[in-house]
Coordinates of C-alpha atoms and ligand atoms in Angstrom, one line a residue:
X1 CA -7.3 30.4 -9.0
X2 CA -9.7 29.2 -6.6
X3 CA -8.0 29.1 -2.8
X4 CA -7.1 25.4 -1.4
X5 CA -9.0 23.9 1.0
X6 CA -7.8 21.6 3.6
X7 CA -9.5 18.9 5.0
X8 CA -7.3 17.3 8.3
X9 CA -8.1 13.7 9.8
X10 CA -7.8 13.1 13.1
X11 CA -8.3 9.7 14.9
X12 CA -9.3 9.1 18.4
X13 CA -10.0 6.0 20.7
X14 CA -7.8 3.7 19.7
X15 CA -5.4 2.9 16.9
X16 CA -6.5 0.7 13.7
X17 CA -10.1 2.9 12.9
X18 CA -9.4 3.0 9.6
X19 CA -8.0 6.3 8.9
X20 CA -6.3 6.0 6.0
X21 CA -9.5 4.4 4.6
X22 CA -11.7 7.2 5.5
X23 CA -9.2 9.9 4.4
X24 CA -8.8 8.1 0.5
X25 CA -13.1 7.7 1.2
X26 CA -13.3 11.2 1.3
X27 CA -10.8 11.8 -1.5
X28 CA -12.7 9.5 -3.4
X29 CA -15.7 11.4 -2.6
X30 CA -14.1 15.2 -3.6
X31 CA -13.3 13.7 -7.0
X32 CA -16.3 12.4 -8.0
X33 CA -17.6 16.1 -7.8
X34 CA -14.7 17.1 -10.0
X35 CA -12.3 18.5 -8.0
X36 CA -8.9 17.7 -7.7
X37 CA -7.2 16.3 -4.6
X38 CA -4.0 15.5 -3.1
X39 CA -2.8 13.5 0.0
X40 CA -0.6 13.2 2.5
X41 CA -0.5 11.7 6.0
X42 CA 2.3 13.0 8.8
X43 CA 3.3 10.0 11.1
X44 CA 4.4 11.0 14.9
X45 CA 7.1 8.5 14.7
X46 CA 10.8 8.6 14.7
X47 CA 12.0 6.6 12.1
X48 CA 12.7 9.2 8.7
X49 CA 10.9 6.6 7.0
X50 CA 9.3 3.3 7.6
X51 CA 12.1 1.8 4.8
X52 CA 13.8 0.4 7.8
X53 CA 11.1 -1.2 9.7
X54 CA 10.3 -5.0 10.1
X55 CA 7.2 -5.6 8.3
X56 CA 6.0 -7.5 11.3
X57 CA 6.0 -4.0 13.3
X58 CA 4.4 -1.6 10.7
X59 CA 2.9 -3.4 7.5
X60 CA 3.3 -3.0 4.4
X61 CA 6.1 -0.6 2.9
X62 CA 4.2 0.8 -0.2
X63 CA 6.6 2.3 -2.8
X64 CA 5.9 5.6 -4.8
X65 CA 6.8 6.2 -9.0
X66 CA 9.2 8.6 -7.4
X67 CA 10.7 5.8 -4.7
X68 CA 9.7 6.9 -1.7
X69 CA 9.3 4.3 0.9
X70 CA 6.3 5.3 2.6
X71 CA 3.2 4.2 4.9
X72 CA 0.7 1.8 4.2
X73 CA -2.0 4.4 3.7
X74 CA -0.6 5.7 0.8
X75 CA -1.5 2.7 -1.0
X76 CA -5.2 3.2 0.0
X77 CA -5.0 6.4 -1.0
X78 CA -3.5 5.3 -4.5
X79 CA -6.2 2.9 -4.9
X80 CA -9.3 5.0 -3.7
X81 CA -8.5 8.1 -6.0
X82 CA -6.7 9.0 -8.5
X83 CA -4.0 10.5 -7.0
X84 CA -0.1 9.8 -7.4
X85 CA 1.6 9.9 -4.3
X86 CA 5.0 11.2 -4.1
X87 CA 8.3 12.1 -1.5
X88 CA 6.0 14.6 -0.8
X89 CA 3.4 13.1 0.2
X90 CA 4.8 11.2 4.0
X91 CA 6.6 13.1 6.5
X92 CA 7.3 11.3 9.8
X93 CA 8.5 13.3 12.8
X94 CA 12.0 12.1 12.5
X95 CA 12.1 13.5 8.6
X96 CA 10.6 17.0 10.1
X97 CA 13.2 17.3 13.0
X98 CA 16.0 15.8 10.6
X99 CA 15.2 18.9 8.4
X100 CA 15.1 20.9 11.0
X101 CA 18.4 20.2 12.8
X102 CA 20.0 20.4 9.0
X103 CA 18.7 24.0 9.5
X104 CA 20.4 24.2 12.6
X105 CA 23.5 23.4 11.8
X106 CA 24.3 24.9 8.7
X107 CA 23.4 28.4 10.9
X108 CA 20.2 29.2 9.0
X109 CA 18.2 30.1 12.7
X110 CA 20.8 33.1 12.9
X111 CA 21.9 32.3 16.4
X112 CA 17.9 31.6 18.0
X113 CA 17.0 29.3 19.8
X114 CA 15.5 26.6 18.1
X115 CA 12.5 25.1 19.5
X116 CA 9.2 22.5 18.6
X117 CA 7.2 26.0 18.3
X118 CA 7.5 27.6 16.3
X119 CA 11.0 25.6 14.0
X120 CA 9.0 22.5 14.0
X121 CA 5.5 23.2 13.6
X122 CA 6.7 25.6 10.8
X123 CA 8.3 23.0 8.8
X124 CA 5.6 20.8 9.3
X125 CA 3.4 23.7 7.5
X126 CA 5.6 23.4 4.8
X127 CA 5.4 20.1 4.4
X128 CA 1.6 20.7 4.3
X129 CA 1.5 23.4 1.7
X130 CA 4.3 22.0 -0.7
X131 CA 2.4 18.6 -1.0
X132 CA -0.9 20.2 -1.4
X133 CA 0.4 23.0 -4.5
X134 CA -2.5 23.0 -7.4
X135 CA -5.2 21.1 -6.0
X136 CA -8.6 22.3 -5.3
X137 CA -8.4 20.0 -1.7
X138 CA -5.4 19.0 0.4
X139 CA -6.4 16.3 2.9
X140 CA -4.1 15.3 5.3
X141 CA -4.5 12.5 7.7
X142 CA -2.3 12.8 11.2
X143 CA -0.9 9.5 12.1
X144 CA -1.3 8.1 16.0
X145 CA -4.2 8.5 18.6
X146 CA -4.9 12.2 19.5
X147 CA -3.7 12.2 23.3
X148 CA -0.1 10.5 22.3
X149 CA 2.9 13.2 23.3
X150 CA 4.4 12.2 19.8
X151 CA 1.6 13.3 17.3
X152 CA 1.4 17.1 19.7
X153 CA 3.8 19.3 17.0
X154 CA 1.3 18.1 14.4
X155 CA -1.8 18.5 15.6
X156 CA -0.3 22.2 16.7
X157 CA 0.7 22.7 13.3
X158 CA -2.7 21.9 11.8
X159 CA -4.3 23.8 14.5
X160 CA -2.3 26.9 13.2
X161 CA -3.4 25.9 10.0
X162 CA -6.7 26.5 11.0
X163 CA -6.4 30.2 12.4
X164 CA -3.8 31.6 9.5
X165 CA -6.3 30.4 6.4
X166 CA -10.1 31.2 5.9
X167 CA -13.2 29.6 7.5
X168 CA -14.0 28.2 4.8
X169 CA -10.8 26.6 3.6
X170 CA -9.8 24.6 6.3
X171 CA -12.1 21.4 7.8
X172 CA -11.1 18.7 10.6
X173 CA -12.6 15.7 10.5
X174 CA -12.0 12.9 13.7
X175 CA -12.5 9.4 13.5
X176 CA -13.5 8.1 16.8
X177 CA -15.0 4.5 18.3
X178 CA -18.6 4.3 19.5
X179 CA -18.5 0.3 21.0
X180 CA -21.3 -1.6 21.6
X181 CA -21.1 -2.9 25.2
X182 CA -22.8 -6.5 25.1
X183 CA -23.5 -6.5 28.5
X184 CA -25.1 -3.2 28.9
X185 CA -26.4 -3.9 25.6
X186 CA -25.8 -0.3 24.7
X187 CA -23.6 2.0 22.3
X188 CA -21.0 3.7 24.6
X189 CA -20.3 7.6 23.9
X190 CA -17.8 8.4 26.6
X191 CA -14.8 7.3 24.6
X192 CA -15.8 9.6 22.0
X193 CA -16.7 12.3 24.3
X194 CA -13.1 12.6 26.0
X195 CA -11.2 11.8 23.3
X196 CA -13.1 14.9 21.6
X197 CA -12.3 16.8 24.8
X198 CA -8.7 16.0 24.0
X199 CA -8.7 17.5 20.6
X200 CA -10.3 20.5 22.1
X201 CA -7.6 21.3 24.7
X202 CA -5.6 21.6 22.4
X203 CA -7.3 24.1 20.7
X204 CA -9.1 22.0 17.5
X205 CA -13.4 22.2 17.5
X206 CA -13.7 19.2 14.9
X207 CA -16.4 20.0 12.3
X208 CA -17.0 16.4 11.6
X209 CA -17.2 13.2 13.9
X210 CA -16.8 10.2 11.8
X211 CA -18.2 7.4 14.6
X212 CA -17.1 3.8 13.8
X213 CA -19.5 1.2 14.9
X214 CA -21.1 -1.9 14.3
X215 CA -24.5 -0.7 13.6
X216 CA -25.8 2.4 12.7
X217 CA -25.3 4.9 14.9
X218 CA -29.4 5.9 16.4
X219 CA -30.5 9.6 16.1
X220 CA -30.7 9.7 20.1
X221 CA -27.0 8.5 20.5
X222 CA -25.5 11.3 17.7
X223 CA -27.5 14.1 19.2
X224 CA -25.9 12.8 22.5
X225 CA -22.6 13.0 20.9
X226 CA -23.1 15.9 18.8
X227 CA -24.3 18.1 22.2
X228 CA -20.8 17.6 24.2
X229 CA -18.8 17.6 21.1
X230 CA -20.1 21.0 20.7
X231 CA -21.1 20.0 17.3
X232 CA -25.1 19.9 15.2
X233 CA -26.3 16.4 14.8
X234 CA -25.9 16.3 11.3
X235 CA -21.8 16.4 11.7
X236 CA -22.2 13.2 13.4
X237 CA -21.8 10.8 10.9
X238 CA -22.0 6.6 11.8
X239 CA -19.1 4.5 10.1
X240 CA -20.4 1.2 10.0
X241 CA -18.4 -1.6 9.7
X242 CA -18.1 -3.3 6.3
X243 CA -16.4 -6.2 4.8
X244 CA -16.1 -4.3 1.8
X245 CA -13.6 -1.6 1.9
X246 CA -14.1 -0.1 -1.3
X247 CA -17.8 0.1 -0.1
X248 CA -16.8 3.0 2.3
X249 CA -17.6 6.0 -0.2
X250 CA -20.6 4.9 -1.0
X251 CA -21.8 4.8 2.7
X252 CA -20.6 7.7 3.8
X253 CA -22.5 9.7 0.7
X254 CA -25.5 7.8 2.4
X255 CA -25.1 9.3 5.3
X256 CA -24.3 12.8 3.7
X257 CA -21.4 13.2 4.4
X258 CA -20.6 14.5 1.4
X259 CA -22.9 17.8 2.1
X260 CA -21.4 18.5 4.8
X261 CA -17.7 18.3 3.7
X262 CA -19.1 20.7 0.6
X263 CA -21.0 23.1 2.7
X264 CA -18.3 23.7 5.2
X265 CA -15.8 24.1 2.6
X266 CA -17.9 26.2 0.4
X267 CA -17.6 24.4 -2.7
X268 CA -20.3 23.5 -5.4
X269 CA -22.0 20.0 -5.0
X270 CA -23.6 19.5 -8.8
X271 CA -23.7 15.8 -10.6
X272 CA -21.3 13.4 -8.9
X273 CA -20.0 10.5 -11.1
X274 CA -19.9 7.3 -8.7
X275 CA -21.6 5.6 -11.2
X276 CA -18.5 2.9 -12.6
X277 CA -17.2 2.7 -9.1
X278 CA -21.1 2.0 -7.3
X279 CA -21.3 -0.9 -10.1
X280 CA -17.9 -2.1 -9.7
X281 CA -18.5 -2.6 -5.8
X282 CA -21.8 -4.0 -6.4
X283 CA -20.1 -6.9 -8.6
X284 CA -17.1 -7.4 -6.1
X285 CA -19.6 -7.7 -3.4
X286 CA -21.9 -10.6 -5.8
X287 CA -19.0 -13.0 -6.7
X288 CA -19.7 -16.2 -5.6
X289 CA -17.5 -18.5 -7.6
X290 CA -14.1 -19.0 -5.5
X291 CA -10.1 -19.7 -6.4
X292 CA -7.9 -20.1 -3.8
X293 CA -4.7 -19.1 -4.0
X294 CA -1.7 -20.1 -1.7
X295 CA 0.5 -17.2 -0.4
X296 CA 4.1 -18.5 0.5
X297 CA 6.0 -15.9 2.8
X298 CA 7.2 -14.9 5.8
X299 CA 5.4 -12.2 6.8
X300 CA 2.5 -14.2 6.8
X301 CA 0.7 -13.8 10.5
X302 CA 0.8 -10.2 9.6
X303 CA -1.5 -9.6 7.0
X304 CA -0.8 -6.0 7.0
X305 CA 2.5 -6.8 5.7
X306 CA 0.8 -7.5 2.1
X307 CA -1.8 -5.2 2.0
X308 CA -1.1 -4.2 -1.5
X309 CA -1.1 -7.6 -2.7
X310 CA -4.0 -8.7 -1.2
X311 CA -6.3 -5.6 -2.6
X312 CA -4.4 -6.6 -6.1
X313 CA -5.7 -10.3 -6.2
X314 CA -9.1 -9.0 -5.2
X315 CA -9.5 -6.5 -8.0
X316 CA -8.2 -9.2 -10.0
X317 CA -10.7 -11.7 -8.9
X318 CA -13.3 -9.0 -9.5
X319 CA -12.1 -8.8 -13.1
X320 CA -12.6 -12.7 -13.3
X321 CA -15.9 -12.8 -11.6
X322 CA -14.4 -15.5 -8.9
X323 CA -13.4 -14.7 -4.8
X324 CA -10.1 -15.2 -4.3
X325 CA -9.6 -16.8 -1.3
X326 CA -6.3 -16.4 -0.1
X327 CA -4.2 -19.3 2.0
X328 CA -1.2 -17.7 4.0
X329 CA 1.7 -20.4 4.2
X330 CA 4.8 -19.4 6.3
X331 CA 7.4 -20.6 4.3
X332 CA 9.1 -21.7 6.8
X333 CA 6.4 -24.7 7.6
X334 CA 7.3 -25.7 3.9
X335 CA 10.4 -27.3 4.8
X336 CA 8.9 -29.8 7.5
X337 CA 5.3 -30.6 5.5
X338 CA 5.2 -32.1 1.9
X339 CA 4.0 -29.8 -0.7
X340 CA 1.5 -31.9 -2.2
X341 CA -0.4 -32.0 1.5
X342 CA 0.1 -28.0 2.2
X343 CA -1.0 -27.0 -2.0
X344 CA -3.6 -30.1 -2.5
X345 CA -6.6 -28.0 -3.1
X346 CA -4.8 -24.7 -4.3
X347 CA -5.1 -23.5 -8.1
X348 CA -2.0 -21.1 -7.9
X349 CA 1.1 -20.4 -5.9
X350 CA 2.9 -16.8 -5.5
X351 CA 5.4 -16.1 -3.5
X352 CA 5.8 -12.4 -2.7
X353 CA 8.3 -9.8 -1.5
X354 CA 10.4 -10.3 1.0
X355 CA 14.3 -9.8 2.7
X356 CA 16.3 -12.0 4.5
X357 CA 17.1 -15.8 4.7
X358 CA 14.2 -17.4 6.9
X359 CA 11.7 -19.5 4.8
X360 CA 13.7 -19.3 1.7
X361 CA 14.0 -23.2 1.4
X362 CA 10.2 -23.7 1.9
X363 CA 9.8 -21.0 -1.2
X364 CA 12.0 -23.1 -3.2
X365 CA 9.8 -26.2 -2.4
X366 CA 6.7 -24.3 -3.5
X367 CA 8.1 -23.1 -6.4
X368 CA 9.7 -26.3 -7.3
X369 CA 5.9 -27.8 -7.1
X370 CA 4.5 -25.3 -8.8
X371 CA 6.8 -25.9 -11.7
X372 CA 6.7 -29.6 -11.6
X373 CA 2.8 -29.7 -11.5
X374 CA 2.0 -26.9 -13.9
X375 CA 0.1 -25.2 -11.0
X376 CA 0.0 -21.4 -12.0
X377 CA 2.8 -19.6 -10.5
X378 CA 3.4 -16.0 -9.6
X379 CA 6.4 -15.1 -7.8
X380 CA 7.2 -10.9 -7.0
X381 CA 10.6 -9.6 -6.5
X382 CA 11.8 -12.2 -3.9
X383 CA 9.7 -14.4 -5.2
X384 CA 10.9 -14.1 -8.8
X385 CA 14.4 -14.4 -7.2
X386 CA 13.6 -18.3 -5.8
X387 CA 11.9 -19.1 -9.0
X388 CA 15.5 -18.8 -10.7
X389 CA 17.3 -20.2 -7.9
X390 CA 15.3 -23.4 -7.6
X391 CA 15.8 -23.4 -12.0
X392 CA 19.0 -23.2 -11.5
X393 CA 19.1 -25.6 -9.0
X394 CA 16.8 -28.2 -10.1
X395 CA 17.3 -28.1 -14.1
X396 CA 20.8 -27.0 -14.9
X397 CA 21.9 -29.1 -11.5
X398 CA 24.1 -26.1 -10.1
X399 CA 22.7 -27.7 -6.2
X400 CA 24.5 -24.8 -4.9
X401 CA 23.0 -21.6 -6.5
X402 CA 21.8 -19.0 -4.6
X403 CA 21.4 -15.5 -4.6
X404 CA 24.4 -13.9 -2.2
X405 CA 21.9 -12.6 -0.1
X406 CA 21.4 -15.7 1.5
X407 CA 24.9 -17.2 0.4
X408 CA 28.1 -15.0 0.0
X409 CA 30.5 -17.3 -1.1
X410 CA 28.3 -19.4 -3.6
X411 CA 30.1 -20.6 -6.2
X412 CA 27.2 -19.9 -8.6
X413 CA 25.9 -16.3 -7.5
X414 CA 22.6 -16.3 -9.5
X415 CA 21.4 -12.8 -8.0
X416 CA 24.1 -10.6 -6.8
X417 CA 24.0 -6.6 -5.4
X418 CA 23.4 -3.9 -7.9
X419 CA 26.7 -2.6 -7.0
X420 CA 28.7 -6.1 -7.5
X421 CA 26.9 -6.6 -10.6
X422 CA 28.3 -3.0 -12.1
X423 CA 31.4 -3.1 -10.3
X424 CA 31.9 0.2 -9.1
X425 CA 31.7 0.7 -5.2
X426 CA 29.0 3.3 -4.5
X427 CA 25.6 2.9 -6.6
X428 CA 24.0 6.1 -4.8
X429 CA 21.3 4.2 -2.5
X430 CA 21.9 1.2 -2.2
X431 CA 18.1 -0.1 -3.1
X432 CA 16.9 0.3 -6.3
X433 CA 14.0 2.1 -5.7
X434 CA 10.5 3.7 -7.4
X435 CA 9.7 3.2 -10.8
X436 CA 11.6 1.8 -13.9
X437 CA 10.8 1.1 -17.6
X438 CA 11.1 -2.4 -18.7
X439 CA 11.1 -3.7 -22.6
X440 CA 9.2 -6.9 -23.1
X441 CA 10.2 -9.2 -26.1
X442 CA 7.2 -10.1 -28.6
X443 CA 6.0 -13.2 -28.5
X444 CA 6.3 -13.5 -24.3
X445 CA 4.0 -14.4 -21.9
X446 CA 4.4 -10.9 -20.6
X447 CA 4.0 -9.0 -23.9
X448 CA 0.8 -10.9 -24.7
X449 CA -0.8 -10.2 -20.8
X450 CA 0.2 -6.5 -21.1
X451 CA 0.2 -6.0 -24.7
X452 CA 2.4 -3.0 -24.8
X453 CA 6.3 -3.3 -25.4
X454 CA 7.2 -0.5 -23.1
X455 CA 6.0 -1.1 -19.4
X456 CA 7.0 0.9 -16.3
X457 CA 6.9 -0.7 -12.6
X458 CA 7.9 -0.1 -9.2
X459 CA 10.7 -1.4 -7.6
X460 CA 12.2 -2.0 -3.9
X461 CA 15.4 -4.5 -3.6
X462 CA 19.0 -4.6 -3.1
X463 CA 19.7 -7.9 -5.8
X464 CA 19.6 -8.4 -9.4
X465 CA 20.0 -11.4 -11.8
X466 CA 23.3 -12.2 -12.8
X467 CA 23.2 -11.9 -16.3
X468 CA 25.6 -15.0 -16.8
X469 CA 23.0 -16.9 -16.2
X470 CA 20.6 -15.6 -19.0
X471 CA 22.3 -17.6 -22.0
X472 CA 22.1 -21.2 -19.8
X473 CA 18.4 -20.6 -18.7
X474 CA 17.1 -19.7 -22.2
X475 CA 18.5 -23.1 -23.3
X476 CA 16.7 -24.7 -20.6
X477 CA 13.3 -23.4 -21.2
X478 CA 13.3 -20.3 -18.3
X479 CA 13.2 -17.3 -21.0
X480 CA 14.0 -13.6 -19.7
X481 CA 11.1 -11.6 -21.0
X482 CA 11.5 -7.8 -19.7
X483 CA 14.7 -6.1 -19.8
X484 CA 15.5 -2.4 -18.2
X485 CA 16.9 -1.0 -20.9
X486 CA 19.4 1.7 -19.5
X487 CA 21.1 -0.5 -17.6
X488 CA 20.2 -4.1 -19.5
X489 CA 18.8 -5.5 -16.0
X490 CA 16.5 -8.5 -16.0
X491 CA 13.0 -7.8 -15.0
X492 CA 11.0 -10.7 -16.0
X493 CA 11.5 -14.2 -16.0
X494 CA 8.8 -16.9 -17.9
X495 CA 8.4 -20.6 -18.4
X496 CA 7.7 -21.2 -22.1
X497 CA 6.8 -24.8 -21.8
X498 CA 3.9 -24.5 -18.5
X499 CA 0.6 -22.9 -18.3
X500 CA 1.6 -19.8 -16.3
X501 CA 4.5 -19.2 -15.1
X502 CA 6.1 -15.8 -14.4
X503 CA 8.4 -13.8 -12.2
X504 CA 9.3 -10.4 -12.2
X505 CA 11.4 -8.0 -9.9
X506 CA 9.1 -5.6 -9.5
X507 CA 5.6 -4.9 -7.4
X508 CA 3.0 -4.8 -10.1
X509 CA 0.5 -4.6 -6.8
X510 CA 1.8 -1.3 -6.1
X511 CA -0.4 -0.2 -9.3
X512 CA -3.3 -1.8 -9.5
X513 CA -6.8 -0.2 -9.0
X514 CA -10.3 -1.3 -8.4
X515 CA -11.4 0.1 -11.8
X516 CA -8.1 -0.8 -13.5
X517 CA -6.7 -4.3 -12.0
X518 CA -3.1 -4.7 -13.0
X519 CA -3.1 -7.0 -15.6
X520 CA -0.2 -9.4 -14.6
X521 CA -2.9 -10.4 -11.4
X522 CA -5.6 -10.3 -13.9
X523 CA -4.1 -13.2 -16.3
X524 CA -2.7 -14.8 -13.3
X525 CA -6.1 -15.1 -11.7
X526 CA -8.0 -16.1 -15.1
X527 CA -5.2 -19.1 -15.1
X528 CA -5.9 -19.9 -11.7
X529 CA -9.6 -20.5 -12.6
X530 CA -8.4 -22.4 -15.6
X531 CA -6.6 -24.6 -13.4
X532 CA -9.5 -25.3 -10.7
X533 CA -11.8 -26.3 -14.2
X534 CA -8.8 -28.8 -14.8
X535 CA -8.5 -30.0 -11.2
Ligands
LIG601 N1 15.5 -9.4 -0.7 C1 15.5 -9.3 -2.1 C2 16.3 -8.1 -2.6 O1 16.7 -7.3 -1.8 C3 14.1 -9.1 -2.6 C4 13.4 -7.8 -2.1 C5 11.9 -7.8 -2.3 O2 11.3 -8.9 -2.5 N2 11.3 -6.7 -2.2 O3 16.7 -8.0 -3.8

């Protein structure tokens, strides 16, 4: 077998480049040539994983099949290749040094002292080389700003990396800023220039200067760059802003990047096939029909926080030849404005992930508006969860349902905790977590959008419908449509008698793709559009 190659990302500057984007670009870019890839990214932070951090601080926590709660990234890499992330494929600091001190303890350093180099950097190497097993290209993005004291043991351990494997096998790429100073009217190198300098010290020569900006970057200003970064012109590639994410690729394959990556890494160029994905950007980039769709959260000043959602509804839209335009509605101004002001020129409604009591009344609201006005209506995981509280609420007139989340000592518990609902006292972790299959009945709304019987989809809560409730609801008109069928738990819940109406306790965003939209978002979407022709 041929050997691996490794490809390691680097950022510089400032934080928020893009380097997640240009890592799955790249990735994107290896497997149109036909090689196989996988990808991981090592984040300097404490935390073991980001599970436990507030949305508002970090984004998005995007779930893998295997349920690994992991970094935002990940989902770009999911959607720009055709990779499947893994546990393997996110290591934070605090997951390395928690390994690490397991070591420790149980005696495995034999007495030594144990220290960040070598103990550390090592395991980080084995984090590297485990996730990377079998593919032709391993890229690995490094999480922070080089410079930080945090991300120091990685960038050691890459730069070891570097010296134990072949020339040819081993490439860093660093993502830098070049800003265009209005007043001087210039592009600025120097921020580029130290924070190369920085990577130096440390002992990494990048092959490859990725240069944001917002033009093209001018031959003059590259060989400027490319002299003190030690570098030939032709590694210093511009980055050029885009609106277009999925774009990115294609842009970089203009600037040849892609030669350059090959050449260094020894590998065979030959025919690329960009062809469905070049098309498929060229129509996403051409629609100029619109449906807007109201978001109703709480994470909603953060768009990071629904990064997978958003790209969902845009591959979607895409699929339906419209632009969905997106209106973000903290659910928590729901309970103070009417409905029919905030959702008067909306053609569908979904409420979205989400943990803790704040805004949970203004969901109900939207939902209860939704319902009432036949206005599409997608809710996901939490969402699904107010969709049966308010139906509880409003049509069987139990006024105090709730899930006990929010309520403890509701009378009428209409979501309750996985362990509650089984009643034994430990369920393992106490999320249920990654992917799960799901049967859908015949004759659903669900069966018909996914036209299959046996789905699978990713999961990240604590609550689960109470299946008392199941026998009442299908009398009213809310039918359960998707069951998990090891252990009988509800998955999907649909409104027979309006035009769309569906919630499900999973993240179908979590696996949708530009080439292959997920098709729950698809129908959604398509009903949407059906609605604005009505409206
Ligand atoms: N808070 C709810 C639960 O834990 C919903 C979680 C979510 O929306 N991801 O079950």
């Amino acid at each position: 077998m041929a050997k691996t190659r490794y490809i390691f990302i680097t950022g510089g500057v400032l934080s928020s480049l893009g380097k997640g984007i240009a890592a799955a670009s790249i990735g994107n870019i290896l497997e149109s040539y036909g090689y196989t890839i996988a990808m991981l990214k090592l984040d300097p932070y404490l935390n073991v994983d980001p599970g436990t951090m507030s949305p508002f601080q970090h984004g998005e926590v995007f779930v893998t099949e295997d349920g690994a709660e992991t970094d935002l990234d990940l989902g770009h890499y999911e959607r720009f290749t055709t990779t499947r992330t893994s546990q393997k494929s996110n290591w934070t600091a605090g997951r390395i040094y928690e390994k690490v001190i397991q070591k420790e303890r149980r005696g495995d350093f034999l007495g030594k002292t144990v220290q960040v180099i070598p103990h550390v950097t090592d395991e980080i190497k084995v984090a590297v080389f485990e996730a990377g097993k079998g593919a032709d290209v391993v890229l690995v993005e490094i999480g922070g700003t080089v410079g930080d004291i945090e991300s120091l043991p990685f960038l050691e351990a890459i730069r070891q990396i570097g010296l134990e494997l072949e020339e040819e096998q081993v490439l860093y790429v660093h993502l830098t800023l070049v800003p265009f100073i209005k007043t001087a009217g210039e592009l600025k190198t120097k921020p580029t220039q130290h924070s190369v300098k920085a990577l130096q010290e440390i002992g990494i020569q990048p092959d490859i200067l990725l240069c944001r900006a917002e033009t093209p970057i001018p031959s003059e200003i590259k060989r400027k760059i490319a002299l003190f970064a030690n570098l030939k012109e032709e590694a210093v590639v511009s980055a050029v802003d885009v609106k277009n994410i999925y774009e990115i690729p294609l842009i970089y394959r203009k600037e040849g990047l892609d030669a350059i990556i090959l050449k260094k890494l020894q590998l065979k160029g030959g025919r690329s096939s960009i062809v469905e994905w070049e098309k498929w950007v060229k129509r996403s980039k051409g629609l100029s029909k619109e449906v807007t769709i109201a978001i109703v959260g709480k994470y909603v000043s953060h768009s990071d926080a629904y990064k997978s959602l958003f790209e969902a509804l845009f591959h979607a839209g895409a699929a339906n030849n419209v632009r969905v335009r997106l209106e973000l509605i903290d659910s928590d101004s729901l309970t103070e404005k009417e409905p029919k002001d905030v959702f008067r020129a909306v053609h569908g409604i979904l409420v979205p992930g989400g943990f803790g009591i704040r805004g949970i009344d203004g969901m109900i609201r939207a939902v209860e508006y939704a319902r009432t006005r036949g206005i599409p209506y997608f809710g996901i995981c939490l969402g699904m969860q107010v969709a049966t509280i308010e139906f509880v609420r409003n049509v069987l007139k139990l006024a105090a349902a709730h899930s006990s989340e929010f309520d403890a000592r509701t009378p009428h518990k209409v979501f309750l905790k996985l362990r509650e609902l089984m009643n034994v006292e430990e369920m393992g972790h106490n999320m249920r977590l990654g992917a799960y299959s799901c049967i859908l009945k015949k004759k659903s709304l669900a069966y018909r959008i996914y036209q299959q019987e046996k789905i699978s989809e990713r999961h990240r809560h604590r609550y689960e419908f109470n299946p008392e409730f199941e026998y009442m609801l299908e009398n009213k008109g809310m039918r359960v449509s998707g069951k998990n069928p090891e252990r009988n738990l509800v998955e999907i819940v649909e409104l027979s008698s309006h035009p769309w109406f569906l919630g499900c306790q999973f993240h179908p965003e979590f696996k949708s793709r530009p080439l292959q939209p997920h098709p729950l978002f698809v129908s959604f979407i398509e009903h949407a559009k059906r609605h604005r022709g009505r409206s």
